[in-house]
Amino acid sequence: MSISLNRRRVVITGLSVVSPLGNTIADLTHNIFSGVSGIKLLDAEFVDKLDCKIAAQAHFDPTDHFSKHTYGMLDRTSQMALHTSIEAIKDASLEITDQLKPRMGVYLGTGMGGANSVEEAYIRLYRDNASRLKPFTVLMGMNNAAAAAIGLEHQLTGPNLTFSTACSSSSVAIGEASRQIRHGYADVMLAGGSESLLTFGTIKAWEALRTLAEQDVNDLTSSCKPFSADRTGMVLGEGAAMMVLESYEHAIARGATIYAEILGYGSASDSAHITKPSVDGQAITIQTAILDADIPSEAIQYINAHGTGTMLNDVTESNAIKKAFGDHAYNLSISSTKSMHGHLMGATGALEAIITTLAVYNNKLPPTINLSNPDPECDLDYVPNVAKTLPRLNYAMSNSFAFGGTGASLIFKKIN
Amino acid sequence: MTTPTLDEVAQALSQMVADKMDIDVASIKPDSSLQSLGLDSLDTFDLIFSAEDHFKIKVPNDQIKIETLHDVSVLVHKLTIEQNK
């Protein structure tokens, strides 16, 4: 078998989510275009010990989907990832033949991997003074556990890699997976992300960084306010999002339904500060994706922003968009759907990539909710509060930026 | 604590296997091999771990030479007598 380095087209043929806005693509589609918030009071026994008591939780019960023997060996992060892999393959109507298995891989993003299992182990050791840990602790906690579980379930023997670049992890995973197909190393890839870090220890660690949103006194579901003058920070979320990517030829040959094409991917590093985002770094990330897509920047019509809702991110990202697009920045529509689904950390890029894909597929732009008091320093069109319909959405971008400085931008194209 | 009988140990272990593997406890025979019950090496470690918790014993690494559920019952029963003295 020879590997061709010719550039092949990469298309999206399957989607699945476990998210604060629903666990089906139909529910997600309805909620993002209706401006529904998935942010609520955190349902956890330790909530009273938190300063920040709100979160965007996914309603996912592993007993609905797996045997005890299966879910008992998996952290919640892996359970959600495995479930979305099964559903994405179903959505793609993809039959995984023996011939396909070595040509199909798994690229997954996660920030903290099996955070629940690690924390449970520490509770056992340090609080309960246990002298030993459960035999599965390493296997449940390791960062590549979710990708490994997916590979095992579907017996995929192509490349299986886990990307951990904090908030951009799963955008990087999708971008790198598209390159595996583009350059002929694989024909089909499962690409996405998973994160479940709403543990007492992790939330406390986030509180200490002083980046979490304050609870809105009138309506706690409105606490995340990207690009708004009164924004106070991000809201932590959890979930998983998975795409089936395949070469255009492979998809056409089997008569698959195509949601959109992945036309470009760019990744760059700020290398400026561990947390403070850089206009230059973000602009280079965006420009690299446009170069990769080989389209004029004016072709982009919509950007799903990283849009965390922190004071610093939203101004920096707005300025980076202006730097990358020039005057066209003012023609673009931009939204932060984190206002609805919160920040899913290592899974957020994949969820937003799916939302951007749904935008292209439906010619519809999801809104930035809770935006009635715009920040004068954020003076672009952020699709405030209400979804917008376009006659035709041909090209859209999804941005992810991260602590540590690794940025990733993906460009999606409508299939004619 | 009173030392459990071999039968009591076997019953408790059968229940643990049934819970872990999602199988009917009635289908588990004392002389069933762990492999036939669906347990791989990791599941076996997990079963031993649960038995250690339940019977307040410690199973030394060099004593995990087991093939059937009966082997586990005999080992655990022996250790409950030795370690609960």
Short mmCIF file of C-alpha atoms in Angstrom, two decimals:
data_model
loop_
_atom_site.label_atom_id
_atom_site.label_comp_id
_atom_site.label_asym_id
_atom_site.label_seq_id
_atom_site.Cartn_x
_atom_site.Cartn_y
_atom_site.Cartn_z
CA MET A 1 0.00 0.00 0.00
CA SER A 2 1.48 3.33 -0.99
CA ILE A 3 0.77 6.60 0.78
CA SER A 4 -0.12 9.48 -1.47
CA LEU A 5 0.91 12.97 -0.38
CA ASN A 6 -1.51 14.51 -2.84
CA ARG A 7 -4.03 16.80 -1.21
CA ARG A 8 -7.36 15.03 -0.82
CA ARG A 9 -10.64 16.69 0.14
CA VAL A 10 -11.91 15.94 3.67
CA VAL A 11 -15.60 15.91 4.51
CA ILE A 12 -17.73 15.50 7.64
CA THR A 13 -20.25 12.67 7.44
CA GLY A 14 -21.15 11.91 11.07
CA LEU A 15 -21.81 14.01 14.17
CA SER A 16 -22.59 13.25 17.80
CA VAL A 17 -22.57 15.10 21.11
CA VAL A 18 -23.07 14.76 24.82
CA SER A 19 -23.49 18.38 25.82
CA PRO A 20 -25.14 20.86 28.18
CA LEU A 21 -27.48 21.63 25.24
CA GLY A 22 -28.58 18.05 24.69
CA ASN A 23 -27.23 14.67 23.70
CA THR A 24 -28.58 14.51 20.16
CA ILE A 25 -27.73 16.63 17.13
CA ALA A 26 -31.45 17.47 16.80
CA ASP A 27 -31.62 18.84 20.36
CA LEU A 28 -28.31 20.70 19.97
CA THR A 29 -29.48 22.25 16.67
CA HIS A 30 -32.76 23.38 18.20
CA ASN A 31 -31.14 24.83 21.30
CA ILE A 32 -28.24 26.72 19.68
CA PHE A 33 -30.47 28.43 17.14
CA SER A 34 -33.11 29.22 19.80
CA GLY A 35 -30.63 30.80 22.21
CA VAL A 36 -31.20 28.31 25.03
CA SER A 37 -28.79 28.36 27.98
CA GLY A 38 -27.42 25.12 29.41
CA ILE A 39 -25.94 26.90 32.43
CA LYS A 40 -27.51 25.98 35.75
CA LEU A 41 -26.77 25.59 39.44
CA LEU A 42 -24.16 22.85 39.73
CA ASP A 43 -25.71 19.56 40.81
CA ALA A 44 -23.00 18.26 43.17
CA GLU A 45 -22.84 17.44 46.86
CA PHE A 46 -19.93 19.87 47.36
CA VAL A 47 -21.67 22.87 45.74
CA ASP A 48 -22.02 24.78 49.04
CA LYS A 49 -18.24 24.84 49.42
CA LEU A 50 -17.80 26.67 46.10
CA ASP A 51 -17.67 30.41 45.44
CA CYS A 52 -18.80 29.74 41.89
CA LYS A 53 -21.86 27.47 42.05
CA ILE A 54 -22.85 27.47 38.37
CA ALA A 55 -21.81 25.13 35.57
CA ALA A 56 -22.92 23.73 32.23
CA GLN A 57 -23.37 20.06 33.04
CA ALA A 58 -24.17 17.33 30.55
CA HIS A 59 -27.06 15.07 31.49
CA PHE A 60 -25.46 11.74 30.77
CA ASP A 61 -26.12 8.52 32.67
CA PRO A 62 -23.70 5.77 31.62
CA THR A 63 -26.12 3.05 32.77
CA ASP A 64 -28.44 4.07 29.90
CA HIS A 65 -25.77 3.10 27.36
CA PHE A 66 -23.30 0.56 28.72
CA SER A 67 -23.06 -2.58 30.83
CA LYS A 68 -21.64 -2.14 34.31
CA HIS A 69 -18.54 -4.06 33.23
CA THR A 70 -17.90 -1.49 30.46
CA TYR A 71 -18.65 1.75 32.28
CA GLY A 72 -17.04 0.54 35.51
CA MET A 73 -13.63 0.57 33.81
CA LEU A 74 -14.04 4.04 32.32
CA ASP A 75 -13.87 7.55 33.69
CA ARG A 76 -16.90 9.73 32.88
CA THR A 77 -14.71 11.45 30.25
CA SER A 78 -14.19 8.14 28.44
CA GLN A 79 -17.82 7.06 28.87
CA MET A 80 -19.04 10.21 27.10
CA ALA A 81 -16.37 9.93 24.39
CA LEU A 82 -17.15 6.27 23.72
CA HIS A 83 -20.87 6.97 23.52
CA THR A 84 -20.38 9.80 21.00
CA SER A 85 -18.07 7.61 18.89
CA ILE A 86 -20.80 4.96 18.59
CA GLU A 87 -23.48 7.53 17.78
CA ALA A 88 -21.30 9.41 15.25
CA ILE A 89 -20.64 6.17 13.35
CA LYS A 90 -24.38 5.46 13.36
CA ASP A 91 -25.08 9.00 12.16
CA ALA A 92 -22.62 8.46 9.30
CA SER A 93 -24.23 5.08 8.44
CA LEU A 94 -20.66 3.82 8.28
CA GLU A 95 -19.95 0.10 8.13
CA ILE A 96 -16.51 -0.61 9.57
CA THR A 97 -15.24 -3.47 7.43
CA ASP A 98 -12.02 -5.43 8.06
CA GLN A 99 -10.59 -3.61 5.06
CA LEU A 100 -11.38 -0.20 6.58
CA LYS A 101 -10.07 -0.88 10.12
CA PRO A 102 -6.36 -0.21 9.37
CA ARG A 103 -7.33 2.89 7.37
CA MET A 104 -9.46 4.38 10.17
CA GLY A 105 -8.07 6.13 13.26
CA VAL A 106 -9.02 8.11 16.35
CA TYR A 107 -7.76 11.62 17.21
CA LEU A 108 -9.15 12.97 20.46
CA GLY A 109 -8.62 16.10 22.52
CA THR A 110 -8.89 16.33 26.30
CA GLY A 111 -7.46 18.76 28.80
CA MET A 112 -7.47 16.71 31.99
CA GLY A 113 -8.33 13.19 30.86
CA GLY A 114 -9.74 11.03 33.66
CA ALA A 115 -10.05 13.87 36.17
CA ASN A 116 -12.84 12.17 38.16
CA SER A 117 -10.85 8.97 38.63
CA VAL A 118 -7.70 10.80 39.69
CA GLU A 119 -9.62 12.88 42.22
CA GLU A 120 -11.48 9.83 43.58
CA ALA A 121 -8.14 8.11 44.06
CA TYR A 122 -6.74 11.08 45.99
CA ILE A 123 -9.87 11.22 48.17
CA ARG A 124 -9.36 7.55 49.00
CA LEU A 125 -5.69 8.05 49.81
CA TYR A 126 -5.59 11.42 51.55
CA ARG A 127 -9.06 11.77 53.11
CA ASP A 128 -9.97 8.17 53.80
CA ASN A 129 -6.39 7.09 54.58
CA ALA A 130 -6.69 4.04 52.35
CA SER A 131 -3.49 2.11 51.89
CA ARG A 132 -4.16 1.12 48.27
CA LEU A 133 -6.08 2.14 45.16
CA LYS A 134 -8.46 0.41 42.76
CA PRO A 135 -6.65 -1.68 40.13
CA PHE A 136 -8.17 0.36 37.27
CA THR A 137 -7.00 3.74 38.60
CA VAL A 138 -4.13 4.20 36.13
CA LEU A 139 -6.22 2.96 33.19
CA MET A 140 -9.11 5.26 34.06
CA GLY A 141 -6.99 8.32 34.76
CA MET A 142 -4.58 8.30 31.83
CA ASN A 143 -5.14 11.00 29.23
CA ASN A 144 -5.40 8.58 26.31
CA ALA A 145 -7.98 6.34 28.02
CA ALA A 146 -10.90 7.72 26.01
CA ALA A 147 -9.20 7.39 22.61
CA ALA A 148 -8.04 3.89 23.54
CA ALA A 149 -11.58 2.84 24.55
CA ILE A 150 -12.91 4.08 21.20
CA GLY A 151 -10.22 2.24 19.25
CA LEU A 152 -10.95 -0.98 21.17
CA GLU A 153 -14.72 -0.72 20.77
CA HIS A 154 -14.57 -0.35 16.99
CA GLN A 155 -11.34 -2.37 16.50
CA LEU A 156 -9.69 0.49 14.64
CA THR A 157 -6.02 -0.13 13.94
CA GLY A 158 -5.18 3.17 12.22
CA PRO A 159 -3.47 6.03 14.09
CA ASN A 160 -4.77 6.66 17.63
CA LEU A 161 -3.53 9.89 19.26
CA THR A 162 -4.59 12.13 22.11
CA PHE A 163 -4.00 15.88 21.97
CA SER A 164 -3.79 17.92 25.15
CA THR A 165 -3.41 21.65 24.52
CA ALA A 166 -5.92 22.85 27.14
CA CYS A 167 -8.88 24.72 25.59
CA SER A 168 -7.79 24.11 21.97
CA SER A 169 -7.24 20.33 22.40
CA SER A 170 -10.12 19.07 20.31
CA SER A 171 -9.82 21.69 17.56
CA VAL A 172 -6.23 20.54 17.19
CA ALA A 173 -7.44 16.91 17.15
CA ILE A 174 -9.93 17.63 14.35
CA GLY A 175 -7.41 19.66 12.35
CA GLU A 176 -4.67 17.05 12.66
CA ALA A 177 -7.16 14.26 11.84
CA SER A 178 -8.17 16.11 8.68
CA ARG A 179 -4.49 16.15 7.67
CA GLN A 180 -4.24 12.39 8.15
CA ILE A 181 -6.95 12.00 5.54
CA ARG A 182 -5.81 14.90 3.36
CA HIS A 183 -2.34 13.41 2.94
CA GLY A 184 -3.47 9.82 2.56
CA TYR A 185 -2.49 8.26 5.90
CA ALA A 186 -6.12 7.36 6.64
CA ASP A 187 -9.44 7.24 4.80
CA VAL A 188 -11.73 7.76 7.79
CA MET A 189 -11.08 9.33 11.20
CA LEU A 190 -13.10 9.70 14.38
CA ALA A 191 -12.11 13.15 15.63
CA GLY A 192 -13.34 15.13 18.58
CA GLY A 193 -12.93 15.77 22.25
CA SER A 194 -14.18 14.88 25.69
CA GLU A 195 -13.92 16.54 29.08
CA SER A 196 -15.45 16.00 32.49
CA LEU A 197 -13.66 18.04 35.11
CA LEU A 198 -16.48 19.33 37.32
CA THR A 199 -14.84 17.89 40.41
CA PHE A 200 -14.38 19.73 43.71
CA GLY A 201 -10.60 19.98 43.31
CA THR A 202 -10.67 21.14 39.69
CA ILE A 203 -13.34 23.78 40.24
CA LYS A 204 -11.40 25.07 43.27
CA ALA A 205 -8.29 25.30 41.06
CA TRP A 206 -10.26 27.31 38.48
CA GLU A 207 -11.67 29.57 41.19
CA ALA A 208 -8.10 30.39 42.23
CA LEU A 209 -7.33 31.61 38.70
CA ARG A 210 -10.12 34.21 39.02
CA THR A 211 -11.44 33.61 35.52
CA LEU A 212 -14.85 32.13 36.40
CA ALA A 213 -18.03 34.13 35.88
CA GLU A 214 -19.93 35.55 38.80
CA GLN A 215 -23.46 34.29 39.14
CA ASP A 216 -25.95 36.70 37.53
CA VAL A 217 -28.12 37.94 40.39
CA ASN A 218 -31.31 38.05 38.35
CA ASP A 219 -30.92 34.93 36.24
CA LEU A 220 -28.07 32.52 36.84
CA THR A 221 -28.56 30.92 33.40
CA SER A 222 -27.42 34.29 31.94
CA SER A 223 -24.11 34.36 33.82
CA CYS A 224 -21.85 33.91 30.78
CA LYS A 225 -21.83 37.18 28.77
CA PRO A 226 -19.18 37.13 26.01
CA PHE A 227 -18.40 40.51 24.37
CA SER A 228 -20.72 42.26 26.85
CA ALA A 229 -19.44 45.23 28.87
CA ASP A 230 -20.60 43.51 32.09
CA ARG A 231 -18.99 40.12 31.38
CA THR A 232 -17.26 38.56 34.39
CA GLY A 233 -15.69 35.37 33.06
CA MET A 234 -16.26 31.86 31.81
CA VAL A 235 -18.56 29.10 33.02
CA LEU A 236 -17.11 25.59 33.24
CA GLY A 237 -18.89 22.88 31.28
CA GLU A 238 -18.53 19.21 30.41
CA GLY A 239 -19.33 16.94 27.51
CA ALA A 240 -18.03 15.20 24.42
CA ALA A 241 -18.29 15.92 20.70
CA MET A 242 -17.32 13.60 17.86
CA MET A 243 -17.08 13.86 14.08
CA VAL A 244 -16.66 11.20 11.44
CA LEU A 245 -14.24 12.63 8.87
CA GLU A 246 -13.52 10.90 5.60
CA SER A 247 -12.01 11.55 2.22
CA TYR A 248 -14.48 13.01 -0.26
CA GLU A 249 -13.98 10.04 -2.58
CA HIS A 250 -14.66 7.56 0.22
CA ALA A 251 -17.82 9.40 1.25
CA ILE A 252 -19.12 9.69 -2.33
CA ALA A 253 -18.31 6.05 -3.12
CA ARG A 254 -20.53 4.82 -0.28
CA GLY A 255 -23.26 7.42 -0.86
CA ALA A 256 -22.80 9.16 2.50
CA THR A 257 -24.61 12.32 3.53
CA ILE A 258 -22.06 15.13 3.79
CA TYR A 259 -22.57 17.90 6.35
CA ALA A 260 -19.66 20.09 5.20
CA GLU A 261 -16.06 20.01 4.05
CA ILE A 262 -13.08 20.80 6.27
CA LEU A 263 -11.24 23.16 3.98
CA GLY A 264 -8.52 24.56 6.19
CA TYR A 265 -6.74 24.22 9.50
CA GLY A 266 -4.17 26.44 11.10
CA SER A 267 -2.37 26.16 14.41
CA ALA A 268 0.11 28.59 15.90
CA SER A 269 1.58 29.35 19.32
CA ASP A 270 1.48 32.65 21.21
CA SER A 271 4.67 31.86 23.12
CA ALA A 272 4.05 35.14 24.93
CA HIS A 273 2.44 34.32 28.30
CA ILE A 274 1.06 31.21 29.96
CA THR A 275 -2.47 32.65 30.30
CA LYS A 276 -2.62 36.12 28.69
CA PRO A 277 -3.76 35.78 25.07
CA SER A 278 -1.85 37.52 22.30
CA VAL A 279 -3.41 39.44 19.39
CA ASP A 280 -0.45 38.51 17.18
CA GLY A 281 -0.62 34.79 18.04
CA GLN A 282 -4.36 34.60 17.44
CA ALA A 283 -4.14 36.57 14.17
CA ILE A 284 -1.39 34.26 12.90
CA THR A 285 -3.53 31.22 13.80
CA ILE A 286 -6.46 32.62 11.81
CA GLN A 287 -4.27 33.60 8.84
CA THR A 288 -2.60 30.19 8.79
CA ALA A 289 -5.99 28.49 8.45
CA ILE A 290 -7.00 30.85 5.61
CA LEU A 291 -3.71 30.12 3.81
CA ASP A 292 -4.31 26.40 4.26
CA ALA A 293 -7.83 26.73 2.84
CA ASP A 294 -6.44 28.69 -0.12
CA ILE A 295 -9.35 31.14 -0.22
CA PRO A 296 -9.40 34.93 0.04
CA SER A 297 -10.05 36.01 3.64
CA GLU A 298 -13.11 37.93 2.39
CA ALA A 299 -14.78 34.59 1.61
CA ILE A 300 -15.27 33.86 5.34
CA GLN A 301 -18.79 34.88 6.41
CA TYR A 302 -19.07 33.61 9.98
CA ILE A 303 -16.73 32.91 12.88
CA ASN A 304 -17.62 30.80 15.89
CA ALA A 305 -15.37 32.65 18.31
CA HIS A 306 -13.41 31.21 21.20
CA GLY A 307 -15.33 33.93 23.10
CA THR A 308 -14.81 32.76 26.68
CA GLY A 309 -16.45 35.77 28.32
CA THR A 310 -13.32 36.88 30.18
CA MET A 311 -12.40 40.56 29.97
CA LEU A 312 -9.09 39.83 28.30
CA ASN A 313 -10.04 37.11 25.80
CA ASP A 314 -12.95 38.86 24.13
CA VAL A 315 -11.07 42.13 23.41
CA THR A 316 -7.95 40.25 22.30
CA GLU A 317 -9.90 37.97 19.97
CA SER A 318 -11.85 40.91 18.49
CA ASN A 319 -8.56 42.70 17.82
CA ALA A 320 -6.99 39.54 16.37
CA ILE A 321 -9.95 39.19 13.97
CA LYS A 322 -9.47 42.83 12.92
CA LYS A 323 -5.75 42.25 12.43
CA ALA A 324 -6.29 39.08 10.38
CA PHE A 325 -9.23 40.29 8.27
CA GLY A 326 -8.69 44.04 8.04
CA ASP A 327 -11.86 45.93 7.00
CA HIS A 328 -13.65 42.64 6.30
CA ALA A 329 -13.82 42.11 10.09
CA TYR A 330 -16.75 44.52 10.09
CA ASN A 331 -18.63 42.46 7.46
CA LEU A 332 -18.25 39.22 9.40
CA SER A 333 -20.80 37.72 11.75
CA ILE A 334 -19.20 36.35 14.91
CA SER A 335 -20.78 34.54 17.82
CA SER A 336 -19.71 32.95 21.05
CA THR A 337 -21.89 29.94 21.67
CA LYS A 338 -20.12 29.51 25.04
CA SER A 339 -22.77 31.97 26.24
CA MET A 340 -25.12 28.96 25.97
CA HIS A 341 -23.01 25.80 26.48
CA GLY A 342 -20.23 27.13 28.70
CA HIS A 343 -16.58 26.22 28.31
CA LEU A 344 -16.09 22.49 27.80
CA MET A 345 -12.30 22.89 27.96
CA GLY A 346 -10.71 20.03 26.00
CA ALA A 347 -14.05 19.22 24.35
CA THR A 348 -15.08 22.78 23.56
CA GLY A 349 -13.34 23.06 20.18
CA ALA A 350 -15.07 19.92 18.92
CA LEU A 351 -18.50 21.04 20.15
CA GLU A 352 -18.00 24.43 18.50
CA ALA A 353 -16.73 22.76 15.31
CA ILE A 354 -19.98 20.76 15.22
CA ILE A 355 -22.02 23.92 15.85
CA THR A 356 -20.14 25.69 13.03
CA THR A 357 -20.80 22.70 10.78
CA LEU A 358 -24.51 22.90 11.65
CA ALA A 359 -24.43 26.63 10.87
CA VAL A 360 -23.01 25.92 7.39
CA TYR A 361 -25.43 23.02 6.85
CA ASN A 362 -28.49 25.07 7.87
CA ASN A 363 -27.41 28.55 6.56
CA LYS A 364 -28.07 29.82 10.06
CA LEU A 365 -25.90 31.64 12.61
CA PRO A 366 -26.26 30.84 16.32
CA PRO A 367 -26.42 33.93 18.55
CA THR A 368 -24.26 35.23 21.37
CA ILE A 369 -26.85 35.35 24.13
CA ASN A 370 -26.78 37.73 27.14
CA LEU A 371 -25.45 40.53 24.92
CA SER A 372 -27.57 43.63 25.48
CA ASN A 373 -24.81 45.87 26.81
CA PRO A 374 -21.95 45.64 24.26
CA ASP A 375 -18.38 46.46 25.26
CA PRO A 376 -17.26 49.48 23.17
CA GLU A 377 -13.89 47.74 22.71
CA CYS A 378 -15.69 44.79 21.11
CA ASP A 379 -17.28 46.60 18.16
CA LEU A 380 -17.92 43.80 15.63
CA ASP A 381 -21.18 41.98 14.79
CA TYR A 382 -21.56 39.31 17.47
CA VAL A 383 -25.07 38.15 16.39
CA PRO A 384 -26.57 39.41 19.66
CA ASN A 385 -29.26 37.32 21.34
CA VAL A 386 -31.15 36.11 18.25
CA ALA A 387 -30.03 33.68 15.54
CA LYS A 388 -29.61 34.99 12.02
CA THR A 389 -30.47 33.24 8.75
CA LEU A 390 -28.35 33.82 5.64
CA PRO A 391 -29.42 33.08 2.05
CA ARG A 392 -26.33 30.86 1.85
CA LEU A 393 -23.46 30.26 4.27
CA ASN A 394 -20.52 29.02 2.21
CA TYR A 395 -17.48 29.48 4.46
CA ALA A 396 -17.26 29.56 8.26
CA MET A 397 -14.44 29.44 10.79
CA SER A 398 -14.18 28.11 14.32
CA ASN A 399 -11.51 29.54 16.63
CA SER A 400 -9.99 27.96 19.73
CA PHE A 401 -7.31 29.53 21.88
CA ALA A 402 -5.78 28.15 25.04
CA PHE A 403 -3.82 28.55 28.22
CA GLY A 404 -0.32 27.62 27.17
CA GLY A 405 -0.79 29.55 23.94
CA THR A 406 -1.70 26.89 21.35
CA GLY A 407 -4.32 28.29 19.00
CA ALA A 408 -6.28 26.45 16.32
CA SER A 409 -8.64 27.68 13.61
CA LEU A 410 -10.73 25.43 11.39
CA ILE A 411 -12.48 26.46 8.17
CA PHE A 412 -15.66 24.71 7.00
CA LYS A 413 -17.12 24.89 3.50
CA LYS A 414 -20.61 24.15 2.28
CA ILE A 415 -20.80 21.18 -0.07
CA ASN A 416 -22.57 21.99 -3.31
CA MET B 1 -14.97 -10.65 63.49
CA THR B 2 -16.01 -14.26 63.10
CA THR B 3 -14.22 -16.05 60.33
CA PRO B 4 -16.54 -16.86 57.42
CA THR B 5 -16.95 -20.43 56.24
CA LEU B 6 -15.68 -21.49 52.81
CA ASP B 7 -19.32 -21.55 51.60
CA GLU B 8 -19.93 -18.00 52.81
CA VAL B 9 -16.76 -16.82 51.06
CA ALA B 10 -17.79 -18.58 47.85
CA GLN B 11 -21.27 -17.01 47.96
CA ALA B 12 -19.90 -13.51 48.54
CA LEU B 13 -17.38 -13.92 45.69
CA SER B 14 -20.07 -15.20 43.33
CA GLN B 15 -22.14 -12.11 44.07
CA MET B 16 -19.14 -9.86 43.41
CA VAL B 17 -18.51 -11.55 40.05
CA ALA B 18 -22.21 -11.25 39.15
CA ASP B 19 -22.18 -7.51 39.98
CA LYS B 20 -18.97 -6.78 38.11
CA MET B 21 -19.76 -8.77 34.99
CA ASP B 22 -23.51 -8.07 34.82
CA ILE B 23 -24.39 -11.78 34.90
CA ASP B 24 -26.96 -13.82 36.83
CA VAL B 25 -25.48 -15.12 40.08
CA ALA B 26 -27.37 -18.42 39.55
CA SER B 27 -25.31 -19.07 36.42
CA ILE B 28 -22.07 -19.05 38.41
CA LYS B 29 -20.82 -22.48 39.50
CA PRO B 30 -18.12 -22.83 42.19
CA ASP B 31 -15.80 -24.61 39.77
CA SER B 32 -16.38 -22.14 36.91
CA SER B 33 -13.11 -20.91 35.47
CA LEU B 34 -12.71 -17.13 35.76
CA GLN B 35 -12.10 -17.01 32.02
CA SER B 36 -15.42 -18.73 31.29
CA LEU B 37 -17.14 -16.10 33.44
CA GLY B 38 -15.62 -13.39 31.23
CA LEU B 39 -12.93 -12.19 33.63
CA ASP B 40 -9.60 -11.19 32.09
CA SER B 41 -6.45 -10.55 34.15
CA LEU B 42 -7.53 -7.00 35.01
CA ASP B 43 -10.99 -8.14 36.10
CA THR B 44 -9.32 -10.76 38.28
CA PHE B 45 -7.20 -8.09 40.00
CA ASP B 46 -10.37 -6.08 40.52
CA LEU B 47 -12.14 -9.09 42.05
CA ILE B 48 -9.22 -9.68 44.41
CA PHE B 49 -9.30 -5.99 45.33
CA SER B 50 -12.99 -6.19 46.20
CA ALA B 51 -12.42 -9.38 48.20
CA GLU B 52 -9.62 -7.69 50.13
CA ASP B 53 -11.97 -4.82 51.01
CA HIS B 54 -14.87 -7.07 51.91
CA PHE B 55 -12.97 -9.59 54.04
CA LYS B 56 -10.37 -7.11 55.42
CA ILE B 57 -7.45 -9.16 54.17
CA LYS B 58 -4.38 -8.57 52.05
CA VAL B 59 -3.63 -10.99 49.23
CA PRO B 60 0.14 -11.17 48.62
CA ASN B 61 1.16 -10.91 44.96
CA ASP B 62 2.88 -14.30 45.01
CA GLN B 63 -0.33 -16.05 46.03
CA ILE B 64 -2.44 -14.94 43.02
CA LYS B 65 -2.27 -18.26 41.17
CA ILE B 66 -5.89 -18.86 40.44
CA GLU B 67 -7.93 -20.25 37.59
CA THR B 68 -11.37 -20.99 39.01
CA LEU B 69 -13.72 -19.19 41.34
CA HIS B 70 -13.16 -22.08 43.75
CA ASP B 71 -9.40 -21.26 43.76
CA VAL B 72 -10.24 -17.69 44.78
CA SER B 73 -12.63 -18.89 47.50
CA VAL B 74 -10.02 -21.26 48.99
CA LEU B 75 -7.31 -18.57 48.91
CA VAL B 76 -9.54 -15.89 50.45
CA HIS B 77 -10.87 -18.31 53.08
CA LYS B 78 -7.33 -19.34 54.04
CA LEU B 79 -6.25 -15.70 54.36
CA THR B 80 -9.29 -14.72 56.45
CA ILE B 81 -8.26 -17.40 58.95
CA GLU B 82 -4.56 -16.45 58.93
CA GLN B 83 -5.01 -12.67 58.95
CA ASN B 84 -7.96 -12.40 61.35
CA LYS B 85 -6.26 -14.29 64.14
#
